[in-house]
Structure formats: C-alpha cells, structure tokens
C-alpha cells in the first residue's frame, strides 16, 4: 500500500549489519518425524495461460495438489485459511514445510522483492539517481541574479521538499538569489511521489522560493537539518525566486551544467521501498529496467524460475499477478546470493519485524520474537477476494529458514493472524525465535546519504 513518511538527508556512514547463527542439523537426539499430510481447505488456485516468456493472467486451469508435507507433526494440526501456498526451507535447501508450492497465487506486494532483485542486478546497490541543474544564462554577482532560465532534469523517485530546498541552497552558494527567467523541468521529473510532471514542477517552483514555501516544506527542511546535524552549517533561509513561470518541456542540448543533486544509494531507497511497501517507488524502480515484463524476464533468467510459475503485470504488486511459492523461494535464494556479493543481507533492504518502521513494525514484536523475522508483506483487500502474503527469512536457535506464505480469497486480518501464529509455531519447533544481530538506522537517516557534485572543472560557490 502507498505510505507517506517524512524523509531527511544526512551524511551518516553506511549501516553495518551482521547476521549470526549457522544452520545446524535437526533432530539430533531423536528420530526425524515422518512427513505428515494435512488437509488444505477449499479448491486449488487458478493457473495463468502461457505467453512466450512472461505470462499474463487470463484463462485458468485447476491445480491438483492440496496437501501439506511437513517434518513437524505439531504443524499437522494447524488449520490453514483460504487458498494457501506455503514453502519453508533451510538455508541448505532442505524442504521443511510444503503446501501447493507449485500452484499459483496472487503475491500482492511480494512482487516488490522481484523489482528489488531486478534493479540490484542491473544497477548495483551503490547506484544513485542524478538530478541535473542547468542554465542557459550567466550570473550577475553584483545583484545575485541569474539572467536566463534554470532547467531541472532527473528521475529520482525520492525527490521531495528537502531536495528542492537543497537545490535552492546550492544556487545560493553559487551567488544566485533571483532568476530572471523561467524554471523548466523535463517530463520525467517527479516530486513528492507525484506521477504528474506539471504538478511536480510547480511544487519545485514554489518550494525553492521561501516566500512561496509551505509550512510543510519548511518542516521537512528543518527535519533534514536535524537529522543531518547541519543546524550550525546552514546560514539563513535558502531561497531562489523566479521572475518568469514554470514549464515542463524537453531541454536544449547546449546548456551549462551547474551541479548535480545525487540521491541516496539504491540500497537505502530499496530499504524504504520495501519497509513501507511504497507502490509509487516500486513502479518507478521497475520502470528503470523496462517495466514489469522486464522485471519478470530478469527473474526468469537469473533465479532459475520455471516457466509458468512467475507472471507479473505490475512492478508493485497491485492488480492480478501470479507467482508460485516455489518461484518466490528461488527468487529469495537468488536475491540472498546477490546481496552476499556486496556483503549485504536481507536486513539491508527489507524491514526487520518489530524493529524497523513500516509494515512489519507491529508484527513479531513480542519480547522473544522482536528482530527474529526479516520479510516483505503483501496486502490486497479486494483483489482475488483478498490476498495477504509474507516472505523472507526467520531466525531460530537451530538456524535460519527461508519462508514463503501466500494466502488469498479470504479475510486479510485472518490471514495475517495465521501468518503470525504459523511463523511463531515454526520457530518454536526449531528451538525458539532468536533475534538477528542488527543495529537499527532510521529510514530518514538512510535517505540522508545524498550529495551534490559539480562538473569536473567547476568549483562550488562561496
């Protein structure tokens, strides 16, 4: 679901997160229980029709499997609501619990895991969005006037009030207080999670000028200064006024680049996107690689997902998408391996339950469970009769497990309650929940890692 939250800038160091615990053998002092079959209520979920690579949801055929196989007899007594698919595996790939693992379900916002995988695979965790500020004029140092227009071009999905004020501040540092011309933004520019370029350009125009700036924008700017520790470093109130208007149009090629505002690293943007399950951010990130079908193609090519088990039509999880628990499990493993290459873990881009703000802030938050689950939620209140999903990693005294739980066609509240109790029960069967070693860094501080860069032969203003 779309969430709103304050964002701030700082230059905090990169978060170091260390997960501990190794997978140990199960049933060391007792014989391993036989696999148990339990009944799943209701009929199997629909299956999508095929297209050459990425499948579109359309006609359906029935799926046969409706049994649960588990190594834990206690779980055989659990009633599973709605249409459900469950897959829990140890890190080494041993299947601990399985139900309808190759049947398709609506993954809801678990699709965002695929989007995160695709952009990390394509751009890497240190990628930054560039917002370039150009001009076709020159600065009169005596009057503080830029005689010409200011052009802004960029695709930063996190660009907000504080970044607009930061641009005004940087122009002030270059000696510019007034622009005798227009503000022109490109049609891919977005601000404050708006999909409208004209609305975004108008917001930028009003925020750069202190006399037009809203109280909300001023609060966000002050919040940025607080989080960045810059109260003593910024003199006065940043402001740039324009004598002309604001427009959205392509920019000429023969412009002078003044400076570039660089976003926080992609890893930090992903942490915010997945923690709050922000649909706008996820769609914008998916667009970077070519949209949902391109995301699906990258998943098929790099996560060993079988054809017919991964079909998405959005990069955020809105609407009718179809994914099997098996496909999501393979995706989790591929993502985990890619993160390890950068010395990262799931906790670097996903919320830690009961610790991080967002959709898992109030789940698995008891004294003994807090910090033991890292995951991505998914919620659709009406689509497919209601869907709720949860996938990620859980930690226990007997090691880590990867898990996928897909529920659909029923009460979202009931599904969430089931997921909470089921995950806790699984942890109990493995010796109990154990929190990961995790030093929380606020999401605001993560987004604070922005910076300004200048052309090679141009220095900052005084």
Short mmCIF file of C-alpha atoms in Angstrom, two decimals:
data_model
loop_
_atom_site.label_atom_id
_atom_site.label_comp_id
_atom_site.label_asym_id
_atom_site.label_seq_id
_atom_site.Cartn_x
_atom_site.Cartn_y
_atom_site.Cartn_z
CA UNK A 1 0.00 0.00 0.00
CA UNK A 2 1.17 3.55 -0.56
CA UNK A 3 2.55 5.09 2.56
CA UNK A 4 3.59 8.67 3.35
CA UNK A 5 6.52 9.40 5.52
CA UNK A 6 8.97 12.14 6.19
CA UNK A 7 12.36 11.92 4.52
CA UNK A 8 15.54 13.67 5.53
CA UNK A 9 19.14 13.97 4.40
CA UNK A 10 22.32 13.25 6.35
CA UNK A 11 25.81 12.03 5.68
CA UNK A 12 25.72 9.12 8.11
CA UNK A 13 28.00 6.20 7.49
CA UNK A 14 26.90 3.04 5.80
CA UNK A 15 24.97 0.71 8.10
CA UNK A 16 26.84 -2.45 9.09
CA UNK A 17 24.57 -5.39 9.73
CA UNK A 18 25.75 -8.80 10.80
CA UNK A 19 23.53 -11.83 10.91
CA UNK A 20 24.62 -14.71 13.10
CA UNK A 21 23.68 -18.33 13.59
CA UNK A 22 24.51 -21.26 11.36
CA UNK A 23 22.09 -23.91 10.21
CA UNK A 24 22.57 -26.96 12.40
CA UNK A 25 21.13 -30.40 11.97
CA UNK A 26 17.61 -31.13 13.12
CA UNK A 27 16.53 -33.97 15.38
CA UNK A 28 19.98 -34.75 16.69
CA UNK A 29 18.70 -36.56 19.78
CA UNK A 30 15.55 -38.11 18.40
CA UNK A 31 14.48 -39.85 15.18
CA UNK A 32 13.27 -37.48 12.46
CA UNK A 33 9.46 -37.49 12.21
CA UNK A 34 7.91 -38.80 9.06
CA UNK A 35 6.34 -36.35 6.63
CA UNK A 36 2.75 -35.66 7.64
CA UNK A 37 -0.18 -34.87 5.35
CA UNK A 38 -2.83 -32.40 6.44
CA UNK A 39 -5.80 -31.03 4.58
CA UNK A 40 -5.95 -27.59 3.00
CA UNK A 41 -9.49 -26.30 2.80
CA UNK A 42 -11.02 -25.08 -0.43
CA UNK A 43 -10.18 -25.63 -4.09
CA UNK A 44 -6.76 -25.03 -5.65
CA UNK A 45 -5.87 -21.62 -7.03
CA UNK A 46 -6.14 -20.65 -10.73
CA UNK A 47 -3.25 -21.08 -13.14
CA UNK A 48 -2.39 -18.48 -15.81
CA UNK A 49 -2.38 -19.10 -19.53
CA UNK A 50 1.01 -19.10 -21.19
CA UNK A 51 2.78 -16.42 -23.18
CA UNK A 52 6.28 -16.85 -24.68
CA UNK A 53 8.26 -15.66 -21.65
CA UNK A 54 6.19 -13.56 -19.29
CA UNK A 55 2.68 -14.76 -18.67
CA UNK A 56 -0.39 -12.59 -18.48
CA UNK A 57 -3.17 -13.51 -16.12
CA UNK A 58 -6.08 -14.78 -18.14
CA UNK A 59 -7.80 -18.11 -18.51
CA UNK A 60 -7.29 -20.59 -15.71
CA UNK A 61 -6.96 -24.31 -15.22
CA UNK A 62 -7.21 -26.24 -11.99
CA UNK A 63 -4.20 -27.37 -9.98
CA UNK A 64 -4.28 -30.78 -8.35
CA UNK A 65 -2.13 -30.55 -5.22
CA UNK A 66 -3.83 -29.59 -1.96
CA UNK A 67 -1.77 -31.34 0.75
CA UNK A 68 0.81 -30.13 3.24
CA UNK A 69 4.03 -32.05 3.80
CA UNK A 70 5.96 -31.24 6.95
CA UNK A 71 8.69 -32.63 9.16
CA UNK A 72 6.92 -31.26 12.23
CA UNK A 73 3.90 -33.28 13.46
CA UNK A 74 2.68 -30.34 15.56
CA UNK A 75 2.07 -28.36 12.36
CA UNK A 76 -0.24 -31.08 11.06
CA UNK A 77 -2.91 -29.81 13.45
CA UNK A 78 -2.88 -26.27 12.03
CA UNK A 79 -5.94 -25.12 10.06
CA UNK A 80 -4.83 -23.16 7.01
CA UNK A 81 -7.32 -20.47 5.90
CA UNK A 82 -8.42 -19.70 2.35
CA UNK A 83 -6.40 -20.75 -0.68
CA UNK A 84 -2.88 -21.07 0.62
CA UNK A 85 0.60 -21.93 -0.53
CA UNK A 86 3.45 -22.42 1.92
CA UNK A 87 7.10 -23.27 1.45
CA UNK A 88 9.73 -23.20 4.20
CA UNK A 89 13.27 -24.37 3.55
CA UNK A 90 16.55 -24.42 5.42
CA UNK A 91 19.41 -22.39 4.03
CA UNK A 92 20.93 -25.55 2.55
CA UNK A 93 17.73 -26.22 0.58
CA UNK A 94 16.06 -28.89 2.71
CA UNK A 95 12.27 -28.60 2.50
CA UNK A 96 10.81 -28.33 5.98
CA UNK A 97 7.18 -27.47 5.13
CA UNK A 98 5.44 -27.50 1.76
CA UNK A 99 1.90 -26.91 0.57
CA UNK A 100 0.90 -26.13 -3.01
CA UNK A 101 4.42 -24.93 -3.73
CA UNK A 102 3.95 -25.09 -7.49
CA UNK A 103 0.42 -23.65 -7.56
CA UNK A 104 -0.02 -20.01 -8.49
CA UNK A 105 -1.30 -17.31 -6.14
CA UNK A 106 -1.52 -13.54 -6.12
CA UNK A 107 1.73 -12.50 -4.40
CA UNK A 108 0.48 -8.93 -3.80
CA UNK A 109 3.39 -6.70 -2.73
CA UNK A 110 5.80 -9.62 -2.62
CA UNK A 111 6.26 -8.60 -6.27
CA UNK A 112 8.40 -5.78 -4.88
CA UNK A 113 11.02 -8.40 -3.97
CA UNK A 114 11.32 -9.16 -7.68
CA UNK A 115 11.58 -5.48 -8.53
CA UNK A 116 14.33 -5.02 -5.93
CA UNK A 117 16.15 -8.05 -7.34
CA UNK A 118 15.93 -6.69 -10.89
CA UNK A 119 17.26 -3.20 -10.13
CA UNK A 120 20.04 -4.54 -7.90
CA UNK A 121 21.03 -6.99 -10.62
CA UNK A 122 21.06 -4.20 -13.20
CA UNK A 123 22.47 -1.21 -11.33
CA UNK A 124 24.07 -2.45 -8.11
CA UNK A 125 23.42 -1.22 -4.55
CA UNK A 126 25.51 1.96 -4.83
CA UNK A 127 23.66 3.41 -7.82
CA UNK A 128 22.40 6.97 -7.31
CA UNK A 129 19.71 8.92 -9.15
CA UNK A 130 21.05 12.13 -10.69
CA UNK A 131 19.01 15.34 -10.77
CA UNK A 132 20.89 17.79 -13.00
CA UNK A 133 20.51 21.56 -12.72
CA UNK A 134 21.38 23.53 -15.88
CA UNK A 135 21.20 27.09 -17.12
CA UNK A 136 21.38 28.94 -20.41
CA UNK A 137 22.33 32.20 -18.72
CA UNK A 138 25.00 33.84 -16.60
CA UNK A 139 25.19 35.16 -13.05
CA UNK A 140 25.46 38.85 -12.20
CA UNK A 141 27.44 38.60 -8.98
CA UNK A 142 26.67 42.19 -8.01
CA UNK A 143 22.92 41.65 -7.90
CA UNK A 144 22.77 37.90 -7.26
CA UNK A 145 20.71 37.48 -10.42
CA UNK A 146 20.94 34.67 -12.92
CA UNK A 147 19.95 36.16 -16.27
CA UNK A 148 18.45 33.19 -18.03
CA UNK A 149 16.46 30.06 -17.29
CA UNK A 150 17.05 27.19 -14.85
CA UNK A 151 16.48 23.66 -16.12
CA UNK A 152 15.99 20.59 -13.92
CA UNK A 153 16.18 17.04 -15.25
CA UNK A 154 16.08 13.78 -13.33
CA UNK A 155 14.21 10.60 -12.39
CA UNK A 156 14.89 10.45 -8.65
CA UNK A 157 11.78 8.77 -7.18
CA UNK A 158 12.68 10.02 -3.68
CA UNK A 159 12.93 13.70 -4.67
CA UNK A 160 10.95 15.77 -2.16
CA UNK A 161 10.65 19.10 -0.38
CA UNK A 162 14.05 18.87 1.29
CA UNK A 163 15.79 18.23 -2.01
CA UNK A 164 14.10 21.24 -3.61
CA UNK A 165 15.30 23.45 -0.75
CA UNK A 166 18.75 21.86 -1.07
CA UNK A 167 18.85 22.93 -4.73
CA UNK A 168 17.91 26.47 -3.71
CA UNK A 169 20.64 26.36 -1.08
CA UNK A 170 23.23 25.25 -3.64
CA UNK A 171 22.18 28.01 -6.05
CA UNK A 172 22.59 30.49 -3.19
CA UNK A 173 26.12 29.14 -2.67
CA UNK A 174 26.76 29.94 -6.34
CA UNK A 175 25.63 33.51 -5.70
CA UNK A 176 22.14 33.16 -7.17
CA UNK A 177 19.17 34.66 -5.31
CA UNK A 178 16.97 35.64 -8.23
CA UNK A 179 16.41 34.08 -11.63
CA UNK A 180 15.41 36.49 -14.38
CA UNK A 181 13.77 33.73 -16.36
CA UNK A 182 11.76 30.53 -16.10
CA UNK A 183 12.05 27.21 -14.27
CA UNK A 184 11.83 24.34 -16.75
CA UNK A 185 11.59 20.67 -15.78
CA UNK A 186 11.66 17.60 -18.00
CA UNK A 187 8.64 15.31 -18.28
CA UNK A 188 10.33 12.53 -16.27
CA UNK A 189 10.79 14.74 -13.21
CA UNK A 190 8.76 13.68 -10.17
CA UNK A 191 8.48 15.22 -6.70
CA UNK A 192 6.75 14.08 -3.52
CA UNK A 193 5.59 10.80 -5.10
CA UNK A 194 3.54 12.58 -7.76
CA UNK A 195 3.13 10.94 -11.13
CA UNK A 196 2.37 14.33 -12.72
CA UNK A 197 5.37 16.21 -14.12
CA UNK A 198 3.49 19.57 -14.25
CA UNK A 199 2.40 19.20 -10.62
CA UNK A 200 5.93 18.21 -9.63
CA UNK A 201 7.43 21.18 -11.46
CA UNK A 202 5.00 23.55 -9.77
CA UNK A 203 5.90 22.08 -6.38
CA UNK A 204 9.60 22.58 -7.10
CA UNK A 205 8.93 26.16 -8.23
CA UNK A 206 7.03 27.01 -5.06
CA UNK A 207 9.42 25.24 -2.70
CA UNK A 208 12.60 26.89 -3.97
CA UNK A 209 11.16 30.34 -3.23
CA UNK A 210 10.97 30.91 0.55
CA UNK A 211 8.12 33.40 0.12
CA UNK A 212 6.01 30.66 -1.54
CA UNK A 213 7.27 27.73 0.52
CA UNK A 214 4.61 25.87 2.51
CA UNK A 215 4.86 25.23 6.23
CA UNK A 216 5.06 21.50 5.48
CA UNK A 217 8.06 22.03 3.20
CA UNK A 218 9.79 24.15 5.83
CA UNK A 219 9.23 21.46 8.46
CA UNK A 220 10.73 18.79 6.22
CA UNK A 221 13.75 21.03 5.59
CA UNK A 222 14.26 21.57 9.31
CA UNK A 223 13.87 17.85 9.88
CA UNK A 224 16.60 17.30 7.33
CA UNK A 225 18.90 19.75 9.10
CA UNK A 226 18.25 17.98 12.40
CA UNK A 227 18.95 14.51 11.03
CA UNK A 228 21.99 15.69 9.09
CA UNK A 229 23.45 17.64 12.02
CA UNK A 230 23.64 20.80 9.89
CA UNK A 231 21.92 23.40 12.05
CA UNK A 232 25.24 25.14 12.58
CA UNK A 233 26.34 24.83 8.96
CA UNK A 234 23.45 26.46 7.09
CA UNK A 235 23.20 30.22 7.37
CA UNK A 236 19.87 31.88 6.65
CA UNK A 237 16.90 30.51 4.77
CA UNK A 238 17.65 29.10 1.30
CA UNK A 239 15.57 30.84 -1.35
CA UNK A 240 15.55 31.41 -5.10
CA UNK A 241 12.78 33.45 -6.75
CA UNK A 242 11.87 33.46 -10.43
CA UNK A 243 10.61 36.39 -12.47
CA UNK A 244 9.13 34.03 -15.04
CA UNK A 245 6.95 30.95 -14.86
CA UNK A 246 7.33 27.19 -14.60
CA UNK A 247 7.10 24.80 -17.55
CA UNK A 248 7.55 21.15 -18.49
CA UNK A 249 9.33 20.59 -21.78
CA UNK A 250 12.42 18.96 -23.30
CA UNK A 251 15.62 20.79 -22.51
CA UNK A 252 18.08 22.02 -25.16
CA UNK A 253 21.38 20.22 -25.59
CA UNK A 254 23.54 23.35 -25.42
CA UNK A 255 23.16 24.12 -21.72
CA UNK A 256 25.68 24.65 -18.95
CA UNK A 257 25.53 22.15 -16.11
CA UNK A 258 25.63 23.98 -12.78
CA UNK A 259 25.62 20.97 -10.45
CA UNK A 260 24.01 17.58 -9.84
CA UNK A 261 21.94 16.50 -6.86
CA UNK A 262 22.62 12.80 -6.21
CA UNK A 263 20.10 10.65 -4.35
CA UNK A 264 20.89 8.28 -1.52
CA UNK A 265 22.34 4.95 -2.73
CA UNK A 266 19.89 2.47 -4.23
CA UNK A 267 20.27 0.09 -1.27
CA UNK A 268 18.82 2.77 1.05
CA UNK A 269 15.96 3.56 -1.32
CA UNK A 270 15.13 -0.14 -1.50
CA UNK A 271 15.09 -0.39 2.30
CA UNK A 272 12.49 2.39 2.42
CA UNK A 273 10.51 1.00 -0.52
CA UNK A 274 10.22 -2.49 0.97
CA UNK A 275 9.73 -1.32 4.56
CA UNK A 276 6.79 0.91 3.70
CA UNK A 277 5.71 -1.14 0.66
CA UNK A 278 5.53 2.07 -1.35
CA UNK A 279 3.82 1.41 -4.68
CA UNK A 280 4.97 4.62 -6.39
CA UNK A 281 8.61 3.93 -5.62
CA UNK A 282 8.36 0.33 -6.76
CA UNK A 283 6.75 1.24 -10.07
CA UNK A 284 9.39 3.92 -10.73
CA UNK A 285 12.15 1.48 -9.88
CA UNK A 286 10.61 -1.15 -12.15
CA UNK A 287 10.49 1.39 -14.98
CA UNK A 288 14.27 1.70 -14.71
CA UNK A 289 14.69 -1.81 -16.14
CA UNK A 290 11.78 -1.61 -18.59
CA UNK A 291 8.67 -2.27 -16.51
CA UNK A 292 7.10 -5.42 -15.04
CA UNK A 293 7.70 -7.69 -18.03
CA UNK A 294 11.40 -6.78 -17.97
CA UNK A 295 11.45 -7.46 -14.21
CA UNK A 296 9.92 -10.89 -14.88
CA UNK A 297 12.44 -11.59 -17.63
CA UNK A 298 15.34 -10.85 -15.27
CA UNK A 299 13.80 -13.15 -12.66
CA UNK A 300 13.39 -15.97 -15.18
CA UNK A 301 16.92 -15.56 -16.48
CA UNK A 302 18.74 -15.19 -13.17
CA UNK A 303 16.74 -17.01 -10.49
CA UNK A 304 16.14 -20.36 -12.24
CA UNK A 305 12.38 -19.88 -12.02
CA UNK A 306 10.44 -22.44 -14.11
CA UNK A 307 8.27 -21.17 -16.93
CA UNK A 308 4.67 -20.77 -15.87
CA UNK A 309 5.47 -20.03 -12.22
CA UNK A 310 6.14 -16.29 -12.36
CA UNK A 311 3.79 -13.87 -14.12
CA UNK A 312 3.51 -10.18 -13.21
CA UNK A 313 1.76 -7.22 -14.78
CA UNK A 314 2.90 -4.53 -12.31
CA UNK A 315 6.18 -3.77 -10.57
CA UNK A 316 4.45 -3.01 -7.27
CA UNK A 317 2.14 -5.99 -6.85
CA UNK A 318 -1.08 -4.10 -7.46
CA UNK A 319 -3.62 -5.91 -9.61
CA UNK A 320 -3.63 -9.50 -10.84
CA UNK A 321 -0.22 -11.15 -10.69
CA UNK A 322 0.52 -14.87 -10.44
CA UNK A 323 3.53 -16.45 -8.68
CA UNK A 324 4.11 -19.85 -7.09
CA UNK A 325 5.69 -20.26 -3.64
CA UNK A 326 8.43 -22.26 -5.36
CA UNK A 327 9.23 -19.35 -7.69
CA UNK A 328 9.32 -16.90 -4.79
CA UNK A 329 11.62 -19.22 -2.86
CA UNK A 330 14.02 -19.40 -5.80
CA UNK A 331 13.88 -15.63 -6.07
CA UNK A 332 14.70 -15.26 -2.37
CA UNK A 333 17.72 -17.53 -2.78
CA UNK A 334 18.96 -15.64 -5.84
CA UNK A 335 18.50 -12.31 -4.08
CA UNK A 336 20.26 -13.59 -0.97
CA UNK A 337 23.22 -14.71 -3.08
CA UNK A 338 23.40 -11.38 -4.92
CA UNK A 339 23.30 -9.45 -1.65
CA UNK A 340 26.12 -11.58 -0.27
CA UNK A 341 28.32 -10.49 -3.18
CA UNK A 342 28.05 -6.94 -1.81
CA UNK A 343 28.49 -8.08 1.81
CA UNK A 344 24.80 -7.32 2.37
CA UNK A 345 21.91 -9.30 3.86
CA UNK A 346 18.13 -9.19 3.62
CA UNK A 347 18.13 -6.77 6.57
CA UNK A 348 19.89 -4.18 4.39
CA UNK A 349 16.90 -3.87 2.07
CA UNK A 350 13.94 -5.45 3.93
CA UNK A 351 12.34 -4.47 7.24
CA UNK A 352 13.26 -6.28 10.44
CA UNK A 353 9.98 -7.12 12.19
CA UNK A 354 9.31 -5.25 15.40
CA UNK A 355 12.34 -3.02 14.85
CA UNK A 356 12.09 -1.05 11.60
CA UNK A 357 9.24 1.29 10.79
CA UNK A 358 6.81 0.17 8.13
CA UNK A 359 4.51 -2.75 7.50
CA UNK A 360 6.29 -5.10 9.94
CA UNK A 361 6.72 -2.58 12.76
CA UNK A 362 3.95 -4.15 14.85
CA UNK A 363 4.32 -7.79 13.86
CA UNK A 364 6.52 -10.37 15.58
CA UNK A 365 7.20 -7.65 18.16
CA UNK A 366 6.90 -9.61 21.40
CA UNK A 367 9.88 -9.67 23.75
CA UNK A 368 11.08 -13.05 22.48
CA UNK A 369 10.28 -12.55 18.76
CA UNK A 370 11.39 -8.96 18.07
CA UNK A 371 14.10 -8.87 15.45
CA UNK A 372 13.84 -12.56 14.52
CA UNK A 373 11.96 -12.12 11.22
CA UNK A 374 13.07 -10.21 8.13
CA UNK A 375 10.46 -10.09 5.41
CA UNK A 376 8.20 -8.45 2.89
CA UNK A 377 4.47 -8.23 3.38
CA UNK A 378 1.78 -8.14 0.72
CA UNK A 379 -1.82 -6.99 1.05
CA UNK A 380 -4.74 -6.68 -1.38
CA UNK A 381 -8.05 -6.08 0.33
CA UNK A 382 -10.36 -6.93 -2.56
CA UNK A 383 -8.36 -8.27 -5.49
CA UNK A 384 -8.73 -12.06 -5.84
CA UNK A 385 -11.15 -11.98 -2.93
CA UNK A 386 -8.46 -10.63 -0.61
CA UNK A 387 -4.80 -11.58 -0.50
CA UNK A 388 -2.12 -11.44 2.18
CA UNK A 389 1.43 -12.68 1.76
CA UNK A 390 4.67 -12.80 3.71
CA UNK A 391 8.09 -13.94 2.54
CA UNK A 392 11.62 -13.64 3.85
CA UNK A 393 13.91 -15.12 6.46
CA UNK A 394 13.25 -16.24 10.02
CA UNK A 395 15.87 -16.92 12.67
CA UNK A 396 15.76 -19.67 15.30
CA UNK A 397 18.04 -21.39 17.81
CA UNK A 398 18.56 -24.09 15.17
CA UNK A 399 19.45 -21.68 12.40
CA UNK A 400 17.85 -19.62 9.67
CA UNK A 401 14.95 -20.58 7.42
CA UNK A 402 13.66 -19.04 4.21
CA UNK A 403 9.88 -18.91 4.07
CA UNK A 404 7.02 -18.06 1.71
CA UNK A 405 3.37 -17.85 2.79
CA UNK A 406 0.72 -16.96 0.20
CA UNK A 407 -2.93 -16.62 1.31
CA UNK A 408 -5.82 -15.47 -0.87
CA UNK A 409 -9.61 -15.44 -1.09
CA UNK A 410 -10.44 -14.57 2.47
CA UNK A 411 -10.09 -12.08 5.29
CA UNK A 412 -6.78 -10.22 5.22
CA UNK A 413 -6.91 -9.83 9.01
CA UNK A 414 -7.41 -13.58 9.42
CA UNK A 415 -4.55 -14.30 7.00
CA UNK A 416 -2.18 -12.03 8.93
CA UNK A 417 -3.12 -13.65 12.22
CA UNK A 418 -2.44 -17.05 10.65
CA UNK A 419 0.94 -15.94 9.32
CA UNK A 420 1.96 -14.54 12.70
CA UNK A 421 1.00 -17.68 14.59
CA UNK A 422 2.34 -20.07 11.95
CA UNK A 423 5.78 -18.42 11.76
CA UNK A 424 5.96 -18.35 15.55
CA UNK A 425 4.96 -22.01 15.69
CA UNK A 426 7.67 -22.92 13.19
CA UNK A 427 10.23 -21.01 15.24
CA UNK A 428 9.03 -22.89 18.32
CA UNK A 429 9.59 -26.22 16.58
CA UNK A 430 13.17 -25.13 15.89
CA UNK A 431 14.08 -24.21 19.44
CA UNK A 432 12.50 -20.77 19.57
CA UNK A 433 12.95 -17.36 17.96
CA UNK A 434 16.35 -15.67 18.10
CA UNK A 435 16.85 -12.01 17.07
CA UNK A 436 19.42 -11.27 14.42
CA UNK A 437 22.39 -9.06 15.23
CA UNK A 438 21.06 -5.77 13.89
CA UNK A 439 21.88 -2.13 14.63
CA UNK A 440 18.89 -0.09 13.57
CA UNK A 441 19.46 3.01 11.47
CA UNK A 442 16.37 5.16 10.96
CA UNK A 443 14.92 5.25 7.47
CA UNK A 444 15.28 9.05 7.50
CA UNK A 445 19.00 8.71 8.16
CA UNK A 446 19.34 6.18 5.37
CA UNK A 447 17.81 8.62 2.91
CA UNK A 448 20.17 11.30 4.22
CA UNK A 449 23.06 9.96 2.19
CA UNK A 450 22.57 12.41 -0.65
CA UNK A 451 25.26 14.62 -2.09
CA UNK A 452 25.98 17.43 -4.53
CA UNK A 453 28.52 17.02 -7.31
CA UNK A 454 29.92 19.61 -9.68
CA UNK A 455 31.31 19.41 -13.21
CA UNK A 456 34.98 18.47 -13.29
CA UNK A 457 36.30 21.97 -13.97
CA UNK A 458 33.83 23.91 -11.84
CA UNK A 459 34.09 24.53 -8.11
CA UNK A 460 31.49 25.42 -5.54
CA UNK A 461 30.43 28.94 -4.84
CA UNK A 462 31.45 30.60 -1.56
#
